[in-house]
Amino acid sequence: MRSAGSSEVVARLRAAGCVFAEDEARLLTAAAEETGVALESLVDQRVTGSPLEHLLGWAEFRGLRVAVFPGVFVPRQRTAFLVDRAVALIHARRGHPVVVDLCCGSGALGLAAATTAAAEGRPVTLAAADIDPVAVECARANLTPLGAPVYEGDLFEPLPEELRGCVDILLCNTPYVPSEMIARMPPEARDHEPRTALDGGPDGLDVFRRVAAEAAEWLSPGGHLLVECSEQQAPLALAVLAEHGLDGRVAESEELYATVVIGTRSR
Ligand SMILES: C[S@@+](CC[C@H](N)C(=O)[O-])C[C@H]1O[C@@H](n2cnc3c(N)ncnc32)[C@H](O)[C@@H]1O
């Protein structure tokens, strides 16, 4: 394999079903040059199903380059909609909002929300947490430059006590794939992303239920929890929010095919 974007690389990627074979060939060639890893090895891994982002070591998310380590959930483009909603809610808060990215994975959501809000004149205090040590290490690579701590542990358990009742915006992209659907996911996700990042239990909302049960305690008065789910899950998710004393609403983007439920703690 010789030159950047060579027709041989493009042909192999295309034969393996990569829709944007030319773009991928260019990115993989640049990654080989930057990292010194043989292009042939990167292409071999790609055609046998490794996510492009794991091979590059980064994903593009809302115009930012986010580090994504192998074994960490690749941020999905649709989740930019959750960040858009969060930034709008940050603008509606007074003072210096506290933002927590729970189930943070790479930390892409917190990074994008905090970076956008700061660029728009609303700096925030950001913290993040995840149960997976590899995700925590990856999120630290992304969030340490912002001065944001990343904690390791089960949901709210590792967060410092002083955040209790003080979180203005709680971003939480919980795993929400129903267990029986995992086998039908593309191999890129099924074989290369951890099951803990995907599997939401029988109806996909197990982790969400646990988050909703504790959210009101951690939110500030008028603070918001934002969670992505499927369109079909939204009515049940709203009922769960109501059960835990949060005012729920649904926001949808047809363009990004994204659904976000927002639970607000009353003042
Ligand atoms: C769907 S991924 C979302 C990652 C990231 N927020 C994003 O959107 O790119 C779900 C994440 O939740 C984490 N997770 C699953 N169960 C958890 C738990 N009980 N406590 C903390 N994190 C958990 C997984 O490790 C994974 O990183």
JSON list of N, CA, C and O and ligand atoms in Angstrom, two decimals, residues 72-76 79 101-109 129-132 135 153-155 172-176 194 196-198 207 210, ligand 1:
[
{"chain": "A", "resi": 72, "resn": "VAL", "atom": "N", "xyz": [-13.83, 2.27, 23.71]},
{"chain": "A", "resi": 72, "resn": "VAL", "atom": "CA", "xyz": [-14.71, 3.31, 24.26]},
{"chain": "A", "resi": 72, "resn": "VAL", "atom": "C", "xyz": [-15.81, 3.60, 23.24]},
{"chain": "A", "resi": 72, "resn": "VAL", "atom": "O", "xyz": [-15.57, 3.59, 22.02]},
{"chain": "A", "resi": 73, "resn": "PHE", "atom": "N", "xyz": [-17.02, 3.86, 23.74]},
{"chain": "A", "resi": 73, "resn": "PHE", "atom": "CA", "xyz": [-18.18, 4.16, 22.89]},
{"chain": "A", "resi": 73, "resn": "PHE", "atom": "C", "xyz": [-17.84, 5.35, 21.98]},
{"chain": "A", "resi": 73, "resn": "PHE", "atom": "O", "xyz": [-17.35, 6.39, 22.44]},
{"chain": "A", "resi": 74, "resn": "VAL", "atom": "N", "xyz": [-18.14, 5.18, 20.69]},
{"chain": "A", "resi": 74, "resn": "VAL", "atom": "CA", "xyz": [-17.89, 6.26, 19.72]},
{"chain": "A", "resi": 74, "resn": "VAL", "atom": "C", "xyz": [-19.08, 7.23, 19.76]},
{"chain": "A", "resi": 74, "resn": "VAL", "atom": "O", "xyz": [-20.22, 6.81, 19.55]},
{"chain": "A", "resi": 75, "resn": "PRO", "atom": "N", "xyz": [-18.83, 8.52, 20.04]},
{"chain": "A", "resi": 75, "resn": "PRO", "atom": "CA", "xyz": [-19.98, 9.45, 20.11]},
{"chain": "A", "resi": 75, "resn": "PRO", "atom": "C", "xyz": [-20.72, 9.50, 18.78]},
{"chain": "A", "resi": 75, "resn": "PRO", "atom": "O", "xyz": [-20.10, 9.54, 17.73]},
{"chain": "A", "resi": 76, "resn": "ARG", "atom": "N", "xyz": [-22.06, 9.42, 18.85]},
{"chain": "A", "resi": 76, "resn": "ARG", "atom": "CA", "xyz": [-22.87, 9.41, 17.64]},
{"chain": "A", "resi": 76, "resn": "ARG", "atom": "C", "xyz": [-23.26, 10.84, 17.26]},
{"chain": "A", "resi": 76, "resn": "ARG", "atom": "O", "xyz": [-23.53, 11.67, 18.13]},
{"chain": "A", "resi": 79, "resn": "THR", "atom": "N", "xyz": [-26.28, 12.63, 18.78]},
{"chain": "A", "resi": 79, "resn": "THR", "atom": "CA", "xyz": [-26.23, 13.12, 20.17]},
{"chain": "A", "resi": 79, "resn": "THR", "atom": "C", "xyz": [-25.86, 14.61, 20.23]},
{"chain": "A", "resi": 79, "resn": "THR", "atom": "O", "xyz": [-26.00, 15.25, 21.27]},
{"chain": "A", "resi": 101, "resn": "ASP", "atom": "N", "xyz": [-21.50, 15.54, 33.20]},
{"chain": "A", "resi": 101, "resn": "ASP", "atom": "CA", "xyz": [-21.67, 14.56, 32.12]},
{"chain": "A", "resi": 101, "resn": "ASP", "atom": "C", "xyz": [-21.56, 13.17, 32.77]},
{"chain": "A", "resi": 101, "resn": "ASP", "atom": "O", "xyz": [-20.45, 12.70, 33.04]},
{"chain": "A", "resi": 102, "resn": "LEU", "atom": "N", "xyz": [-22.72, 12.56, 33.01]},
{"chain": "A", "resi": 102, "resn": "LEU", "atom": "CA", "xyz": [-22.74, 11.24, 33.66]},
{"chain": "A", "resi": 102, "resn": "LEU", "atom": "C", "xyz": [-22.80, 10.18, 32.57]},
{"chain": "A", "resi": 102, "resn": "LEU", "atom": "O", "xyz": [-23.42, 10.41, 31.54]},
{"chain": "A", "resi": 103, "resn": "CYS", "atom": "N", "xyz": [-22.21, 8.99, 32.81]},
{"chain": "A", "resi": 103, "resn": "CYS", "atom": "CA", "xyz": [-22.09, 7.99, 31.73]},
{"chain": "A", "resi": 103, "resn": "CYS", "atom": "C", "xyz": [-21.34, 8.65, 30.58]},
{"chain": "A", "resi": 103, "resn": "CYS", "atom": "O", "xyz": [-21.76, 8.58, 29.42]},
{"chain": "A", "resi": 104, "resn": "CYS", "atom": "N", "xyz": [-20.21, 9.27, 30.88]},
{"chain": "A", "resi": 104, "resn": "CYS", "atom": "CA", "xyz": [-19.58, 10.20, 29.94]},
{"chain": "A", "resi": 104, "resn": "CYS", "atom": "C", "xyz": [-18.87, 9.54, 28.78]},
{"chain": "A", "resi": 104, "resn": "CYS", "atom": "O", "xyz": [-18.59, 10.21, 27.78]},
{"chain": "A", "resi": 105, "resn": "GLY", "atom": "N", "xyz": [-18.52, 8.24, 28.87]},
{"chain": "A", "resi": 105, "resn": "GLY", "atom": "CA", "xyz": [-17.75, 7.64, 27.77]},
{"chain": "A", "resi": 105, "resn": "GLY", "atom": "C", "xyz": [-16.49, 8.46, 27.51]},
{"chain": "A", "resi": 105, "resn": "GLY", "atom": "O", "xyz": [-15.71, 8.74, 28.43]},
{"chain": "A", "resi": 106, "resn": "SER", "atom": "N", "xyz": [-16.34, 8.92, 26.27]},
{"chain": "A", "resi": 106, "resn": "SER", "atom": "CA", "xyz": [-15.17, 9.74, 25.91]},
{"chain": "A", "resi": 106, "resn": "SER", "atom": "C", "xyz": [-15.22, 11.14, 26.51]},
{"chain": "A", "resi": 106, "resn": "SER", "atom": "O", "xyz": [-14.24, 11.87, 26.44]},
{"chain": "A", "resi": 107, "resn": "GLY", "atom": "N", "xyz": [-16.40, 11.53, 27.02]},
{"chain": "A", "resi": 107, "resn": "GLY", "atom": "CA", "xyz": [-16.57, 12.90, 27.55]},
{"chain": "A", "resi": 107, "resn": "GLY", "atom": "C", "xyz": [-16.98, 13.88, 26.47]},
{"chain": "A", "resi": 107, "resn": "GLY", "atom": "O", "xyz": [-16.96, 15.10, 26.68]},
{"chain": "A", "resi": 108, "resn": "ALA", "atom": "N", "xyz": [-17.39, 13.34, 25.30]},
{"chain": "A", "resi": 108, "resn": "ALA", "atom": "CA", "xyz": [-17.70, 14.20, 24.14]},
{"chain": "A", "resi": 108, "resn": "ALA", "atom": "C", "xyz": [-18.81, 15.21, 24.45]},
{"chain": "A", "resi": 108, "resn": "ALA", "atom": "O", "xyz": [-18.75, 16.37, 24.03]},
{"chain": "A", "resi": 109, "resn": "LEU", "atom": "N", "xyz": [-19.83, 14.76, 25.21]},
{"chain": "A", "resi": 109, "resn": "LEU", "atom": "CA", "xyz": [-20.98, 15.65, 25.45]},
{"chain": "A", "resi": 109, "resn": "LEU", "atom": "C", "xyz": [-20.57, 16.83, 26.34]},
{"chain": "A", "resi": 109, "resn": "LEU", "atom": "O", "xyz": [-20.88, 17.99, 26.04]},
{"chain": "A", "resi": 129, "resn": "ALA", "atom": "N", "xyz": [-18.29, 11.56, 34.82]},
{"chain": "A", "resi": 129, "resn": "ALA", "atom": "CA", "xyz": [-18.07, 10.26, 35.49]},
{"chain": "A", "resi": 129, "resn": "ALA", "atom": "C", "xyz": [-18.51, 9.12, 34.58]},
{"chain": "A", "resi": 129, "resn": "ALA", "atom": "O", "xyz": [-19.41, 9.27, 33.75]},
{"chain": "A", "resi": 130, "resn": "ASP", "atom": "N", "xyz": [-17.87, 7.98, 34.78]},
{"chain": "A", "resi": 130, "resn": "ASP", "atom": "CA", "xyz": [-18.23, 6.76, 34.05]},
{"chain": "A", "resi": 130, "resn": "ASP", "atom": "C", "xyz": [-17.77, 5.56, 34.89]},
{"chain": "A", "resi": 130, "resn": "ASP", "atom": "O", "xyz": [-16.82, 5.67, 35.68]},
{"chain": "A", "resi": 131, "resn": "ILE", "atom": "N", "xyz": [-18.41, 4.43, 34.65]},
{"chain": "A", "resi": 131, "resn": "ILE", "atom": "CA", "xyz": [-18.06, 3.22, 35.42]},
{"chain": "A", "resi": 131, "resn": "ILE", "atom": "C", "xyz": [-16.87, 2.49, 34.80]},
{"chain": "A", "resi": 131, "resn": "ILE", "atom": "O", "xyz": [-16.20, 1.69, 35.48]},
{"chain": "A", "resi": 132, "resn": "ASP", "atom": "N", "xyz": [-16.59, 2.75, 33.53]},
{"chain": "A", "resi": 132, "resn": "ASP", "atom": "CA", "xyz": [-15.58, 1.98, 32.80]},
{"chain": "A", "resi": 132, "resn": "ASP", "atom": "C", "xyz": [-14.23, 2.70, 32.88]},
{"chain": "A", "resi": 132, "resn": "ASP", "atom": "O", "xyz": [-14.09, 3.83, 32.42]},
{"chain": "A", "resi": 135, "resn": "ALA", "atom": "N", "xyz": [-12.94, 4.21, 29.63]},
{"chain": "A", "resi": 135, "resn": "ALA", "atom": "CA", "xyz": [-13.68, 5.43, 29.27]},
{"chain": "A", "resi": 135, "resn": "ALA", "atom": "C", "xyz": [-13.20, 6.60, 30.13]},
{"chain": "A", "resi": 135, "resn": "ALA", "atom": "O", "xyz": [-13.02, 7.72, 29.62]},
{"chain": "A", "resi": 153, "resn": "GLY", "atom": "N", "xyz": [-16.82, 5.34, 38.63]},
{"chain": "A", "resi": 153, "resn": "GLY", "atom": "CA", "xyz": [-17.70, 4.61, 39.53]},
{"chain": "A", "resi": 153, "resn": "GLY", "atom": "C", "xyz": [-19.12, 4.53, 38.98]},
{"chain": "A", "resi": 153, "resn": "GLY", "atom": "O", "xyz": [-19.41, 5.00, 37.87]},
{"chain": "A", "resi": 154, "resn": "ASP", "atom": "N", "xyz": [-19.99, 3.93, 39.78]},
{"chain": "A", "resi": 154, "resn": "ASP", "atom": "CA", "xyz": [-21.36, 3.66, 39.37]},
{"chain": "A", "resi": 154, "resn": "ASP", "atom": "C", "xyz": [-22.23, 4.92, 39.48]},
{"chain": "A", "resi": 154, "resn": "ASP", "atom": "O", "xyz": [-22.43, 5.45, 40.59]},
{"chain": "A", "resi": 155, "resn": "LEU", "atom": "N", "xyz": [-22.69, 5.41, 38.36]},
{"chain": "A", "resi": 155, "resn": "LEU", "atom": "CA", "xyz": [-23.58, 6.60, 38.28]},
{"chain": "A", "resi": 155, "resn": "LEU", "atom": "C", "xyz": [-23.13, 7.72, 39.20]},
{"chain": "A", "resi": 155, "resn": "LEU", "atom": "O", "xyz": [-22.03, 8.22, 39.05]},
{"chain": "A", "resi": 172, "resn": "CYS", "atom": "N", "xyz": [-26.77, 13.01, 30.26]},
{"chain": "A", "resi": 172, "resn": "CYS", "atom": "CA", "xyz": [-26.63, 11.59, 30.55]},
{"chain": "A", "resi": 172, "resn": "CYS", "atom": "C", "xyz": [-27.09, 10.75, 29.38]},
{"chain": "A", "resi": 172, "resn": "CYS", "atom": "O", "xyz": [-28.29, 10.51, 29.22]},
{"chain": "A", "resi": 173, "resn": "ASN", "atom": "N", "xyz": [-26.13, 10.34, 28.56]},
{"chain": "A", "resi": 173, "resn": "ASN", "atom": "CA", "xyz": [-26.48, 9.42, 27.47]},
{"chain": "A", "resi": 173, "resn": "ASN", "atom": "C", "xyz": [-26.30, 8.00, 27.99]},
{"chain": "A", "resi": 173, "resn": "ASN", "atom": "O", "xyz": [-25.27, 7.37, 27.79]},
{"chain": "A", "resi": 174, "resn": "THR", "atom": "N", "xyz": [-27.33, 7.51, 28.68]},
{"chain": "A", "resi": 174, "resn": "THR", "atom": "CA", "xyz": [-27.28, 6.16, 29.24]},
{"chain": "A", "resi": 174, "resn": "THR", "atom": "C", "xyz": [-27.33, 5.12, 28.11]},
{"chain": "A", "resi": 174, "resn": "THR", "atom": "O", "xyz": [-27.86, 5.41, 27.04]},
{"chain": "A", "resi": 175, "resn": "PRO", "atom": "N", "xyz": [-26.82, 3.90, 28.38]},
{"chain": "A", "resi": 175, "resn": "PRO", "atom": "CA", "xyz": [-27.04, 2.84, 27.39]},
{"chain": "A", "resi": 175, "resn": "PRO", "atom": "C", "xyz": [-28.54, 2.62, 27.25]},
{"chain": "A", "resi": 175, "resn": "PRO", "atom": "O", "xyz": [-29.22, 2.49, 28.26]},
{"chain": "A", "resi": 176, "resn": "TYR", "atom": "N", "xyz": [-29.04, 2.58, 26.00]},
{"chain": "A", "resi": 176, "resn": "TYR", "atom": "CA", "xyz": [-30.51, 2.43, 25.88]},
{"chain": "A", "resi": 176, "resn": "TYR", "atom": "C", "xyz": [-30.96, 1.42, 24.83]},
{"chain": "A", "resi": 176, "resn": "TYR", "atom": "O", "xyz": [-32.12, 1.39, 24.43]},
{"chain": "A", "resi": 194, "resn": "PRO", "atom": "N", "xyz": [-18.05, -1.71, 24.37]},
{"chain": "A", "resi": 194, "resn": "PRO", "atom": "CA", "xyz": [-18.38, -2.61, 25.48]},
{"chain": "A", "resi": 194, "resn": "PRO", "atom": "C", "xyz": [-19.89, -2.74, 25.68]},
{"chain": "A", "resi": 194, "resn": "PRO", "atom": "O", "xyz": [-20.64, -1.79, 25.44]},
{"chain": "A", "resi": 196, "resn": "THR", "atom": "N", "xyz": [-21.50, -2.79, 28.34]},
{"chain": "A", "resi": 196, "resn": "THR", "atom": "CA", "xyz": [-21.98, -1.83, 29.36]},
{"chain": "A", "resi": 196, "resn": "THR", "atom": "C", "xyz": [-22.32, -0.47, 28.74]},
{"chain": "A", "resi": 196, "resn": "THR", "atom": "O", "xyz": [-23.02, 0.31, 29.35]},
{"chain": "A", "resi": 197, "resn": "ALA", "atom": "N", "xyz": [-21.78, -0.20, 27.55]},
{"chain": "A", "resi": 197, "resn": "ALA", "atom": "CA", "xyz": [-22.06, 1.08, 26.91]},
{"chain": "A", "resi": 197, "resn": "ALA", "atom": "C", "xyz": [-23.33, 1.03, 26.08]},
{"chain": "A", "resi": 197, "resn": "ALA", "atom": "O", "xyz": [-23.86, 2.07, 25.68]},
{"chain": "A", "resi": 198, "resn": "LEU", "atom": "N", "xyz": [-23.82, -0.19, 25.81]},
{"chain": "A", "resi": 198, "resn": "LEU", "atom": "CA", "xyz": [-24.94, -0.35, 24.87]},
{"chain": "A", "resi": 198, "resn": "LEU", "atom": "C", "xyz": [-26.21, -0.88, 25.54]},
{"chain": "A", "resi": 198, "resn": "LEU", "atom": "O", "xyz": [-27.32, -0.41, 25.27]},
{"chain": "A", "resi": 207, "resn": "VAL", "atom": "N", "xyz": [-30.80, 1.61, 33.05]},
{"chain": "A", "resi": 207, "resn": "VAL", "atom": "CA", "xyz": [-29.85, 2.59, 33.61]},
{"chain": "A", "resi": 207, "resn": "VAL", "atom": "C", "xyz": [-30.54, 3.94, 33.75]},
{"chain": "A", "resi": 207, "resn": "VAL", "atom": "O", "xyz": [-30.37, 4.65, 34.76]},
{"chain": "A", "resi": 210, "resn": "ARG", "atom": "N", "xyz": [-32.46, 4.22, 36.95]},
{"chain": "A", "resi": 210, "resn": "ARG", "atom": "CA", "xyz": [-31.60, 4.45, 38.13]},
{"chain": "A", "resi": 210, "resn": "ARG", "atom": "C", "xyz": [-31.16, 5.91, 38.18]},
{"chain": "A", "resi": 210, "resn": "ARG", "atom": "O", "xyz": [-31.06, 6.51, 39.25]},
{"chain": "B", "resi": 1, "resn": "LIG", "atom": "C1", "xyz": [-24.14, 5.09, 25.30]},
{"chain": "B", "resi": 1, "resn": "LIG", "atom": "S1", "xyz": [-22.56, 5.30, 26.07]},
{"chain": "B", "resi": 1, "resn": "LIG", "atom": "C2", "xyz": [-22.48, 7.08, 26.08]},
{"chain": "B", "resi": 1, "resn": "LIG", "atom": "C3", "xyz": [-21.11, 7.64, 26.16]},
{"chain": "B", "resi": 1, "resn": "LIG", "atom": "C4", "xyz": [-21.02, 9.16, 25.91]},
{"chain": "B", "resi": 1, "resn": "LIG", "atom": "N1", "xyz": [-21.85, 9.88, 26.83]},
{"chain": "B", "resi": 1, "resn": "LIG", "atom": "C5", "xyz": [-21.44, 9.47, 24.49]},
{"chain": "B", "resi": 1, "resn": "LIG", "atom": "O1", "xyz": [-22.60, 9.83, 24.25]},
{"chain": "B", "resi": 1, "resn": "LIG", "atom": "O2", "xyz": [-20.58, 9.35, 23.60]},
{"chain": "B", "resi": 1, "resn": "LIG", "atom": "C6", "xyz": [-22.96, 4.89, 27.74]},
{"chain": "B", "resi": 1, "resn": "LIG", "atom": "C7", "xyz": [-21.83, 5.05, 28.74]},
{"chain": "B", "resi": 1, "resn": "LIG", "atom": "O3", "xyz": [-22.40, 4.75, 30.04]},
{"chain": "B", "resi": 1, "resn": "LIG", "atom": "C8", "xyz": [-21.43, 4.09, 30.81]},
{"chain": "B", "resi": 1, "resn": "LIG", "atom": "N2", "xyz": [-22.14, 3.38, 31.89]},
{"chain": "B", "resi": 1, "resn": "LIG", "atom": "C9", "xyz": [-22.93, 2.28, 31.79]},
{"chain": "B", "resi": 1, "resn": "LIG", "atom": "N3", "xyz": [-23.41, 1.92, 33.00]},
{"chain": "B", "resi": 1, "resn": "LIG", "atom": "C10", "xyz": [-22.92, 2.83, 33.90]},
{"chain": "B", "resi": 1, "resn": "LIG", "atom": "C11", "xyz": [-23.04, 3.00, 35.30]},
{"chain": "B", "resi": 1, "resn": "LIG", "atom": "N4", "xyz": [-23.80, 2.17, 36.03]},
{"chain": "B", "resi": 1, "resn": "LIG", "atom": "N5", "xyz": [-22.40, 4.03, 35.89]},
{"chain": "B", "resi": 1, "resn": "LIG", "atom": "C12", "xyz": [-21.63, 4.89, 35.14]},
{"chain": "B", "resi": 1, "resn": "LIG", "atom": "N6", "xyz": [-21.46, 4.76, 33.80]},
{"chain": "B", "resi": 1, "resn": "LIG", "atom": "C13", "xyz": [-22.10, 3.76, 33.18]},
{"chain": "B", "resi": 1, "resn": "LIG", "atom": "C14", "xyz": [-20.70, 3.20, 29.84]},
{"chain": "B", "resi": 1, "resn": "LIG", "atom": "O4", "xyz": [-19.43, 2.82, 30.33]},
{"chain": "B", "resi": 1, "resn": "LIG", "atom": "C15", "xyz": [-20.65, 4.12, 28.59]},
{"chain": "B", "resi": 1, "resn": "LIG", "atom": "O5", "xyz": [-19.44, 4.85, 28.57]}
]
